[in-house]
Coordinates of C-alpha atoms in Angstrom, one line a residue:
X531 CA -13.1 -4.4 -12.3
X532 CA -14.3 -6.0 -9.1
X533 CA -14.5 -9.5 -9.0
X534 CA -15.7 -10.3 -5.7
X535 CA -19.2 -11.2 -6.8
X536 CA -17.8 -12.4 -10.7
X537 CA -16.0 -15.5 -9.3
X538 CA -18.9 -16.8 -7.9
X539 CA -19.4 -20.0 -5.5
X540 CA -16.9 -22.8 -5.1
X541 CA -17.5 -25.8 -6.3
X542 CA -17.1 -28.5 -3.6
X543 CA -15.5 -30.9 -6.0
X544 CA -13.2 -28.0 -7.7
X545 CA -10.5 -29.3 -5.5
X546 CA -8.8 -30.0 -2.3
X547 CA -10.3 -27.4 0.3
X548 CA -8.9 -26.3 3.0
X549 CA -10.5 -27.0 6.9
X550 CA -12.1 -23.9 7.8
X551 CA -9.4 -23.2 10.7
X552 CA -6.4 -23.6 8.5
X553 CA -8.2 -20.8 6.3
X554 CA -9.2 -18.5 9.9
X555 CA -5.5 -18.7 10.6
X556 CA -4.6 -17.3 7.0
X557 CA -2.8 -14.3 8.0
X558 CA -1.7 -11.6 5.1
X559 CA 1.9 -11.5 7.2
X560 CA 3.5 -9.6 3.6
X561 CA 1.9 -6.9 1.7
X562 CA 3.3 -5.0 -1.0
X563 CA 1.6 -1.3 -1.4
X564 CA 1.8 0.5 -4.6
X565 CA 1.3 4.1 -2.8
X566 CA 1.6 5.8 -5.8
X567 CA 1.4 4.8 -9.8
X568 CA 3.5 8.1 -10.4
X569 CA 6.8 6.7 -11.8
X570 CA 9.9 8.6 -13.4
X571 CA 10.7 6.3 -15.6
X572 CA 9.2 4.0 -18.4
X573 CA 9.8 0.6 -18.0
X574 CA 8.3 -1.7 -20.8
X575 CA 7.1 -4.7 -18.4
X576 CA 5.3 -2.2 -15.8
X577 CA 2.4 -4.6 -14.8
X578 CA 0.8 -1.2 -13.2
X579 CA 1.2 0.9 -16.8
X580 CA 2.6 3.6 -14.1
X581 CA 3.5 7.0 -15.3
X582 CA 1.1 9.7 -13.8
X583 CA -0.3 10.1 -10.4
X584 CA -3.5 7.7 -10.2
X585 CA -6.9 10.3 -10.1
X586 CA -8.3 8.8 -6.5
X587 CA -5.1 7.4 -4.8
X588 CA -5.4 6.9 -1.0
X589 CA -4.8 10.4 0.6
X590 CA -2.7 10.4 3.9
X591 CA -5.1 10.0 6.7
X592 CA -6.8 7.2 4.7
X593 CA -3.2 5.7 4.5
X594 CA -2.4 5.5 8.1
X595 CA -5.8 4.4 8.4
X596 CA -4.7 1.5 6.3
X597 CA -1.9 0.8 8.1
X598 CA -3.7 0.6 11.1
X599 CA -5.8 -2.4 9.9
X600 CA -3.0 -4.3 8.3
X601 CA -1.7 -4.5 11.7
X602 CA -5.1 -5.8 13.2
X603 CA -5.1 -8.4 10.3
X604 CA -1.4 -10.2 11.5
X605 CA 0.8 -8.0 8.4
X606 CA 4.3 -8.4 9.8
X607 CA 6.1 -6.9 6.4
X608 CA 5.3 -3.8 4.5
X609 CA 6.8 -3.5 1.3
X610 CA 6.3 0.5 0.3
X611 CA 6.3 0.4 -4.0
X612 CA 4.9 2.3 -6.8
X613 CA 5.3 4.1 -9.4
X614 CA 8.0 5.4 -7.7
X615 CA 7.6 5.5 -4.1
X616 CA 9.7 8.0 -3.5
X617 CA 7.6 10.4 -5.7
X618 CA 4.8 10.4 -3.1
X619 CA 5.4 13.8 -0.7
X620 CA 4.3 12.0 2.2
X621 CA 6.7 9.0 2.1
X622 CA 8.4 9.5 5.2
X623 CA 6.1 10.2 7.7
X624 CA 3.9 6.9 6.4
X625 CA 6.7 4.9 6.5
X626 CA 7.2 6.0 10.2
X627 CA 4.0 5.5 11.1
X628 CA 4.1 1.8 9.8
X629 CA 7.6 1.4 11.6
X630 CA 6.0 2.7 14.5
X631 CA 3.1 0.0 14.7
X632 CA 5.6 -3.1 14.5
X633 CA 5.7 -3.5 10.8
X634 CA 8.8 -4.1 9.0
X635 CA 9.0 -1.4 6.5
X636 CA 10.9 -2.0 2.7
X637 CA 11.0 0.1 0.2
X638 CA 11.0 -0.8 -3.3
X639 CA 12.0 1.7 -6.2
X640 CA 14.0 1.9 -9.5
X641 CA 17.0 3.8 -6.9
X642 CA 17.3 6.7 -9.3
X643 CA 15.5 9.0 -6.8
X644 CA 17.6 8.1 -3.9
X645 CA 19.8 10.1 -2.7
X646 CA 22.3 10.8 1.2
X647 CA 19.6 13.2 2.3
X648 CA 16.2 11.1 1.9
X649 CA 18.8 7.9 2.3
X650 CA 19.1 9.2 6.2
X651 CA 15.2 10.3 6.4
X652 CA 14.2 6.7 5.4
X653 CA 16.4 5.3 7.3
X654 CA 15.4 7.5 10.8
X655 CA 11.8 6.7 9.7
X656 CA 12.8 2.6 10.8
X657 CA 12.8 1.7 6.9
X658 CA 14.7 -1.8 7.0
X659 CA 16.1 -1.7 3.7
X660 CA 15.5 -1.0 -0.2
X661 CA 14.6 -3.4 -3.1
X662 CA 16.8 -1.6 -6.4
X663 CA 15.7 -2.9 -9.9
X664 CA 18.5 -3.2 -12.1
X665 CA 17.9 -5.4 -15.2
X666 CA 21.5 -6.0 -17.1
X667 CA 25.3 -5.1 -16.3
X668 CA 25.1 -3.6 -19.5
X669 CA 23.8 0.6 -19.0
X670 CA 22.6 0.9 -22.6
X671 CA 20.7 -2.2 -22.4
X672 CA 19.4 -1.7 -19.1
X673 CA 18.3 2.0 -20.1
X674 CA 16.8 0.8 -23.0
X675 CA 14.5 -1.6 -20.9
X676 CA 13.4 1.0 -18.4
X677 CA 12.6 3.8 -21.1
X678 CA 14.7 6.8 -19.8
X679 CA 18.7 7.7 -20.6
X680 CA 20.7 6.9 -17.5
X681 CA 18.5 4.7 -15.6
X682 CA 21.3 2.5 -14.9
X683 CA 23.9 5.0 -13.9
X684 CA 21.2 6.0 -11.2
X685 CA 20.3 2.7 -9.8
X686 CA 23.9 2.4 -9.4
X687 CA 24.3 5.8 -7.5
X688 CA 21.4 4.8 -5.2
X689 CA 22.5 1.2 -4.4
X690 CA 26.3 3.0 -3.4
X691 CA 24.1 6.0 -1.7
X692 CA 22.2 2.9 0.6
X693 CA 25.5 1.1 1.1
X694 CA 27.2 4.0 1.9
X695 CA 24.6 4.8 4.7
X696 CA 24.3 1.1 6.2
X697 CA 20.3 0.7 4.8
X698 CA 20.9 -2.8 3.3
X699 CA 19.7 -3.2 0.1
X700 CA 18.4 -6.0 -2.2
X701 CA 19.2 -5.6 -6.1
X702 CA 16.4 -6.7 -8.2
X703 CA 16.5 -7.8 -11.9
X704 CA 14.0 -9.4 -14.2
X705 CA 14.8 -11.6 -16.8
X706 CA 13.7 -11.4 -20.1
X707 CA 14.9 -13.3 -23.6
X708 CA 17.5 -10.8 -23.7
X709 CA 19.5 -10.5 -20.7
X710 CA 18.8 -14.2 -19.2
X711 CA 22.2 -15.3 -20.1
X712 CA 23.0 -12.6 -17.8
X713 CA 22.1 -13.6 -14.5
X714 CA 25.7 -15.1 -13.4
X715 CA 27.2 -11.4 -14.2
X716 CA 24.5 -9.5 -12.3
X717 CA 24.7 -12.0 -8.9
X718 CA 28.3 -11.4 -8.9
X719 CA 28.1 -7.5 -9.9
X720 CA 25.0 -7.6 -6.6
X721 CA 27.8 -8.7 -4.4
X722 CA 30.5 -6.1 -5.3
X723 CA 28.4 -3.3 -4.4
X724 CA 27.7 -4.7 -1.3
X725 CA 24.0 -5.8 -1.5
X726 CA 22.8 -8.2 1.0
X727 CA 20.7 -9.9 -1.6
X728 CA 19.6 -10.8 -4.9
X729 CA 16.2 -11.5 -6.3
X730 CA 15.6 -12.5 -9.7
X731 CA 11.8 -11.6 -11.2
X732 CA 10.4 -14.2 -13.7
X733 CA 7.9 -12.3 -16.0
X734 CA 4.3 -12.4 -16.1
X735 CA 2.7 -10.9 -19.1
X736 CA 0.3 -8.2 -17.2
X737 CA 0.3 -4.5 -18.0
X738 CA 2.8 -3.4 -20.2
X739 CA 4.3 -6.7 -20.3
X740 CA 1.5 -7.9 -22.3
X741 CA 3.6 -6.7 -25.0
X742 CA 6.8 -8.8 -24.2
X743 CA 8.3 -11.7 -24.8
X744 CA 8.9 -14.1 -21.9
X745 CA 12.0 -16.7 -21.9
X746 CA 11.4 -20.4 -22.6
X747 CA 10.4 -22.7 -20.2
X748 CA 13.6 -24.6 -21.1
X749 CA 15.6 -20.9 -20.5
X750 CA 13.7 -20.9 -17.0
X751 CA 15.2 -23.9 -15.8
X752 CA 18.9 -22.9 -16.8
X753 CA 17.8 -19.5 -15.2
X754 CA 17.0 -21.2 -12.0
X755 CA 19.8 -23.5 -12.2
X756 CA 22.3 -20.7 -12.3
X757 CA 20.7 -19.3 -9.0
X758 CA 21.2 -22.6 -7.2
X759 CA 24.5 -22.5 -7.9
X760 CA 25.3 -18.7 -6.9
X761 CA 24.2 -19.0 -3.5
X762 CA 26.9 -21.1 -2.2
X763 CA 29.7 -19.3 -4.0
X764 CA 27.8 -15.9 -2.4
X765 CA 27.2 -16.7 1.4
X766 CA 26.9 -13.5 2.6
X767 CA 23.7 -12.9 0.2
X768 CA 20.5 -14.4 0.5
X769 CA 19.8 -15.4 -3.2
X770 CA 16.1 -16.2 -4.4
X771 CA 13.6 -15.9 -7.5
X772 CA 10.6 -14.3 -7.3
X773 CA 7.1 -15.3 -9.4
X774 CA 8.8 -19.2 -9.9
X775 CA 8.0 -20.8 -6.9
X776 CA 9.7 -24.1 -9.5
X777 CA 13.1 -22.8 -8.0
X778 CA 12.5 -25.0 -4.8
X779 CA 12.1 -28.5 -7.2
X780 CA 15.6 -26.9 -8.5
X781 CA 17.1 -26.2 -5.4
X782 CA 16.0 -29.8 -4.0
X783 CA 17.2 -31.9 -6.6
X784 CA 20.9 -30.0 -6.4
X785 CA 20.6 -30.7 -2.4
X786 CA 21.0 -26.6 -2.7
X787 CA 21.5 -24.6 0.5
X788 CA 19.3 -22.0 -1.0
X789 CA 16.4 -20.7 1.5
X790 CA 13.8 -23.2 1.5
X791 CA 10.5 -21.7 -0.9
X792 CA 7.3 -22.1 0.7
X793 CA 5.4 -22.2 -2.9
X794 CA 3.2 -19.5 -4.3
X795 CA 2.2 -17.0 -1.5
X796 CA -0.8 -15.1 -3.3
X797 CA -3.7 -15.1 -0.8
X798 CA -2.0 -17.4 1.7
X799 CA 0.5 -15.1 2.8
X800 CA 1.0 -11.8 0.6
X801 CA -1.2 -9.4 -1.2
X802 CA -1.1 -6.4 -2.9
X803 CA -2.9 -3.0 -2.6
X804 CA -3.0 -0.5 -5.6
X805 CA -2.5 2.9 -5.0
X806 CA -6.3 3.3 -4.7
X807 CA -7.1 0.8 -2.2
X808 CA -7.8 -2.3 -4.0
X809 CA -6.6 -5.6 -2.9
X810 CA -5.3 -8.2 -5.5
X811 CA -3.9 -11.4 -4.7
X812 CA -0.9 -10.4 -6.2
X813 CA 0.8 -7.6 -8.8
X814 CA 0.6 -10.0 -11.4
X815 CA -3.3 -11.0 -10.4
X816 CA -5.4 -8.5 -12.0
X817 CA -8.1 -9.7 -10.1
X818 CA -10.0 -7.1 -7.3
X819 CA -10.7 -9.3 -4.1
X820 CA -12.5 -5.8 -2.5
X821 CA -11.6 -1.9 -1.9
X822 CA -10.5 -0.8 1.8
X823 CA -12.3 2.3 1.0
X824 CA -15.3 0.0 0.7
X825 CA -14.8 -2.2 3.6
X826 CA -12.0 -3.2 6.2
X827 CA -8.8 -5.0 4.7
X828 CA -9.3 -8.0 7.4
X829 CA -12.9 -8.6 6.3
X830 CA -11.2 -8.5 2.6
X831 CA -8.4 -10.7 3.3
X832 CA -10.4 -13.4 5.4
X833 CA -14.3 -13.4 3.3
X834 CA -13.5 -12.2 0.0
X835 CA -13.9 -15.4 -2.3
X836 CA -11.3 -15.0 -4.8
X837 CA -8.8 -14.9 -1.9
X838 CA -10.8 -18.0 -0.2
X839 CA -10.6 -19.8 -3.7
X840 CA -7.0 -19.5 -4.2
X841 CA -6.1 -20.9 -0.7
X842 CA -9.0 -23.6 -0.7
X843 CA -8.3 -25.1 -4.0
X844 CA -6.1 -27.6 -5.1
X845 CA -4.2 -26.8 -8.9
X846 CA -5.7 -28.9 -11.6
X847 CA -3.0 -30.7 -14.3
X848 CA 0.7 -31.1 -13.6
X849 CA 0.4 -29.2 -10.6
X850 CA -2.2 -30.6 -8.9
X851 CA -0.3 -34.2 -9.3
X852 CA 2.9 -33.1 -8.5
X853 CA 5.4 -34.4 -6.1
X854 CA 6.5 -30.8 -5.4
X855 CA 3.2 -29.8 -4.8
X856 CA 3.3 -28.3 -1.4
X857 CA 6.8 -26.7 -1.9
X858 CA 5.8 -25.2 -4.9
X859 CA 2.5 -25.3 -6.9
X860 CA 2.9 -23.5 -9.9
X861 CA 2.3 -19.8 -10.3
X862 CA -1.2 -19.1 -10.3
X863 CA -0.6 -15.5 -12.1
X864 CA 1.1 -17.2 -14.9
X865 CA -1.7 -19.9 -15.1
X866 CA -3.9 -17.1 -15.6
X867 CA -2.1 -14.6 -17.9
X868 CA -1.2 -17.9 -20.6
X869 CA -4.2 -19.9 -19.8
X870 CA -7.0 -17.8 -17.8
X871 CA -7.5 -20.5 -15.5
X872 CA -6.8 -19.4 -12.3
X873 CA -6.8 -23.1 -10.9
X874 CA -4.9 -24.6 -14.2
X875 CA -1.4 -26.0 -14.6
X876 CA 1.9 -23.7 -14.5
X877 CA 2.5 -23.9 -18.7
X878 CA 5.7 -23.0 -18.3
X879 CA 6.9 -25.8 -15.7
X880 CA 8.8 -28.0 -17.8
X881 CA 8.6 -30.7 -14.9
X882 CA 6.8 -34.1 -15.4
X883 CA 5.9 -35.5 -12.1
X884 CA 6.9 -39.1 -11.7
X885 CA 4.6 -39.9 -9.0
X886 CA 7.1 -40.6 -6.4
X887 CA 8.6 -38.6 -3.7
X888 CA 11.3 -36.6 -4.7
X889 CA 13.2 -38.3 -2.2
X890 CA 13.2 -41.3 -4.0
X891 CA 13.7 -39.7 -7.7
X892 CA 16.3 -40.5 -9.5
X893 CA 19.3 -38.1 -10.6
X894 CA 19.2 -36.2 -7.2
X895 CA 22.0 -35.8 -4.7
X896 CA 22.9 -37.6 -1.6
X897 CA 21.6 -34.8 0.4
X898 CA 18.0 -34.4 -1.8
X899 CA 17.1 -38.1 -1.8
X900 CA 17.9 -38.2 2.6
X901 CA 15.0 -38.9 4.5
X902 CA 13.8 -35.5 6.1
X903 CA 15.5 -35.2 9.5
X904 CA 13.1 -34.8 12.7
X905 CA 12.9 -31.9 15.3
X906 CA 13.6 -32.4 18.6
X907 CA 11.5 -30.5 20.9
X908 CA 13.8 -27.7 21.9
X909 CA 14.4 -26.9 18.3
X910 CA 10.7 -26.7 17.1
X911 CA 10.0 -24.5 19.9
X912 CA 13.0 -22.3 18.7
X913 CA 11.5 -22.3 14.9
X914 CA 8.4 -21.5 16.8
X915 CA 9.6 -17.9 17.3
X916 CA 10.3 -16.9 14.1
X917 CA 8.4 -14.6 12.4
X918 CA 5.8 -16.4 10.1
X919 CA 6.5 -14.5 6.9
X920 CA 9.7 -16.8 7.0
X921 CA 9.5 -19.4 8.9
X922 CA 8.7 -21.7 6.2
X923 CA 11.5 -21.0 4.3
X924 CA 13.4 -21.1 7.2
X925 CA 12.2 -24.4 8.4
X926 CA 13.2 -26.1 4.6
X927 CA 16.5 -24.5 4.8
X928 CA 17.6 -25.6 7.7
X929 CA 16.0 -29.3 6.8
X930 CA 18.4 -29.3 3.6
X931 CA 21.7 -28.1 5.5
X932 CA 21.1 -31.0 8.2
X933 CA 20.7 -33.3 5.5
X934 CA 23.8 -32.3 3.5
X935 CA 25.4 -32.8 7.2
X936 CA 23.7 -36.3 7.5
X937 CA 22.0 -35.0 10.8
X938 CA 18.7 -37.1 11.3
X939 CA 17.8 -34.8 13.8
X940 CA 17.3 -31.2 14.2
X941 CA 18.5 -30.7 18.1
X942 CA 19.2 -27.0 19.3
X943 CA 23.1 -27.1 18.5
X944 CA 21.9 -28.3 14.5
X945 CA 19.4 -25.4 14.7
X946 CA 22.1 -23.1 15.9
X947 CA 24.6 -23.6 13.3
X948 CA 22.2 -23.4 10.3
X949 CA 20.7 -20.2 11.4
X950 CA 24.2 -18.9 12.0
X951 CA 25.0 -19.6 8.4
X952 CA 21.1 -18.5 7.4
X953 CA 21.6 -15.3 9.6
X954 CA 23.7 -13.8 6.8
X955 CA 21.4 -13.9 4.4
X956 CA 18.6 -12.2 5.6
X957 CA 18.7 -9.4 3.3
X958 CA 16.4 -7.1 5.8
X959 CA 16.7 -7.3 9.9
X960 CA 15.2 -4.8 11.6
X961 CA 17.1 -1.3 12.3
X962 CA 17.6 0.0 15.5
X963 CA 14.7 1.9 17.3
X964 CA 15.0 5.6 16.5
X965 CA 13.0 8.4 17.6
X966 CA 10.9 8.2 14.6
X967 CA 9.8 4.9 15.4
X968 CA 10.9 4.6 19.5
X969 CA 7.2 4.3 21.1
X970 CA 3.9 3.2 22.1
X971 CA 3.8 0.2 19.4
X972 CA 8.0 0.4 18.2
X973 CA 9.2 -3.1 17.0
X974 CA 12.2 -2.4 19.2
X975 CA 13.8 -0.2 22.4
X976 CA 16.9 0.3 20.8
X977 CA 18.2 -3.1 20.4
X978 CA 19.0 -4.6 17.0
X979 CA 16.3 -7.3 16.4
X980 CA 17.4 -9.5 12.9
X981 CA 14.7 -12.0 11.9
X982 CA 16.1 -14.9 13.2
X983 CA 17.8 -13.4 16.7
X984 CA 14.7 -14.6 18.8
X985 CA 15.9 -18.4 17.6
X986 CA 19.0 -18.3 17.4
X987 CA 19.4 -18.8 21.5
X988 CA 17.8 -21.6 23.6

């Protein structure tokens, strides 16, 4: 259903609005692509009930037409899902043609399809790197989950098959009542097999899900908690949660070196697009904003007014009084899916604000309760140049190490040492140019170009 004209007007005193250039300079710099709702297996928290090929999903030409005006609209990352992604025949050549335009191309798939041969196409196409879903360190359990006998003995084959072929790869699990308690077991079993990082999915109850049972609120925060505490003993990993923008109150309080959350990113930086053209705020948003078959995804991003609503106005409850408030926010999906107020309170927050800065809370470390340092001139120019879709995160990352260090400035030899220590963890840089993606338009000429390189020098 298209809710463009069902949301109706805002309401001036809804909540905090934006100024009208903060909202022009809105870009959608992350957009995740469902090119196909085919899918090989059956997983029971799908939120896109995949399965079969979708009647009307975008054919090819429209496709590259698409990618075309993500470009035009300031997209910087292209995440390529499904379904199965790897299900759709012409894969390759539109994951070229995105690579070719500038975009940093991911994939993200259940890895059972994956295999040396399309491995190598993907990665001469300029794909940066794969997202693999793999939900316990248990096979029967995970196979169970996913609806299809040896799930988990493929995921694993793929993840070795992407290792094997240098295309980093970021392992992907969701937790759910009964694997929660596994989340130590499946950071540690992401660093064996060499991934470069680990994402953990909190449910929301769209789609399939409906039918599930998500954790506690109470089970959240030890969830969270145990990701705090892996990243440190995994330094080579960038370690983050997904759909829980609460991990960066965690990660705060604990002082954590964890990369700095920049709160819920539907319509402010990230959309998604089903396979037949429609733009939702997010997977877990089933809420139409417009059809690029209808109109052009710029005019979409920048006038639809869902979109406009969720970056103009302020949550109501808890998370509209709440010290963490710009880091985090509450998830607006979940306040939707438990509440169906799009604008409401995060139920499952178990957080009370005390209505002080968290600075000044009590029970927090050394490093959390430090005044924020300030940047020196050189440095902001240097944080400047790194690509929006993480700068944020960047910039509150590199904030928390100088803290911990008791730096109350950020000059350019602070900068350099965080992002040297930072610079491992971004789980995709971008690959080399290849003739797939050398060009009018290439992101590169052959040279290596990680997320962070353009800062890391003065």
């Amino acid at each position: 259903m298209d809710t463009t004209q069902t949301m109706g007007a805002l309401d001036d005193g809804a909540g905090v609005r934006l100024a009208p250039e903060a909202v022009r300079q809105s870009r959608p710099e992350i957009v995740s692509w469902n090119v196909t709702q085919r899918c090989n297996l059956r997983c029971s928290h799908c939120y896109l009930d995949a399965g079969q090929r979708a009647p009307a999903e975008l054919s090819t030409q429209e496709s590259f037409r698409l990618i075309d005006q993500l470009v035009l609209a300031g997209t910087q990352m292209l995440i390529l899902s499904g379904g199965e992604p790897l299900l759709r025949h012409d894969l390759v050549p539109l994951a070229a043609y995105a690579a070719s335009r500038g975009l940093l191309v991911v994939l993200g798939t259940n890895g059972t399809a994956l295999t040396p041969s399309n491995i190598g196409q993907l990665r001469a196409a300029g794909v940066a790197g794969a997202g693999i879903s793999l939900d316990s360190t248990c096979a029967a359990q995970h196979d169970r989950f996913r609806g299809v006998p040896g799930a988990w003995e493929g995921a694993i084959r793929g993840l070795r098959a992407c290792v094997a072929q240098e295309l980093p790869v970021l392992l992907q699990m969701t937790v759910l009542p009964w694997n929660y308690q596994e989340v130590a077991g499946m950071v540690a079993l992401a660093s064996r097999e060499g991934a470069t990082g680990f994402t953990l999915y909190f449910l929301v109850c769209t789609g399939r899900g409906e039918q599930l049972s998500d954790i506690t609120p109470q089970q959240y925060e030890e969830a969270l908690a145990v990701l705090v505490e892996a990243q440190p003993r995994y330094p080579q990993m960038m370690v983050r949660a997904r759909c829980t923008p609460q991990i960066s109150r965690v990660a705060a309080v604990r002082g954590s070196s964890l990369v700095g959350n920049a709160g819920c990113l539907a319509a402010r930086q990230y959309c998604r697009i089903t396979p037949e053209g429609d733009v939702t705020p997010c997977p877990y948003l089933p809420l139409v904003a417009g059809s690029v078959r209808e109109q052009p995804f710029e005019s979409i991003w920048q006038r639809a007014p869902l979109l406009q609503r969720l970056r103009q106005e302020a949550p109501a409850g808890r998370c509209g009084r709440c010290d963490f408030q710009e880091s985090c926010g509450g998830c607006r999906a979940r306040a939707f899916a438990l509440a169906g107020d799009l604008a409401g309170e995060d139920p499952w927050c178990t957080y009370q604000p005390p209505g002080q800065r968290p600075e000044q809370g009590a029970g927090q470390t050394p490093a959390a309760r430090a005044p924020r340092p300030v940047w020196a001139a050189e440095a902001d120019q240097r944080l400047q140049r790194i690509p929006p879709f993480i700068r944020a995160r960047v910039k509150v990352a590199v904030e928390q190490q100088a803290a911990a260090k008791g730096e109350a400035e950020i000059t350019g030899a602070v900068m350099t040492a965080a992002l040297e220590s930072l610079g491992r963890r971004i789980p995709f840089p971008r690959p080399r140019a290849t003739s797939a993606t050398a060009g009018a338009g290439s992101p590169g000429s052959g040279e290596p170009a990680p997320e962070l390189t353009a800062a890391r020098q003065p």
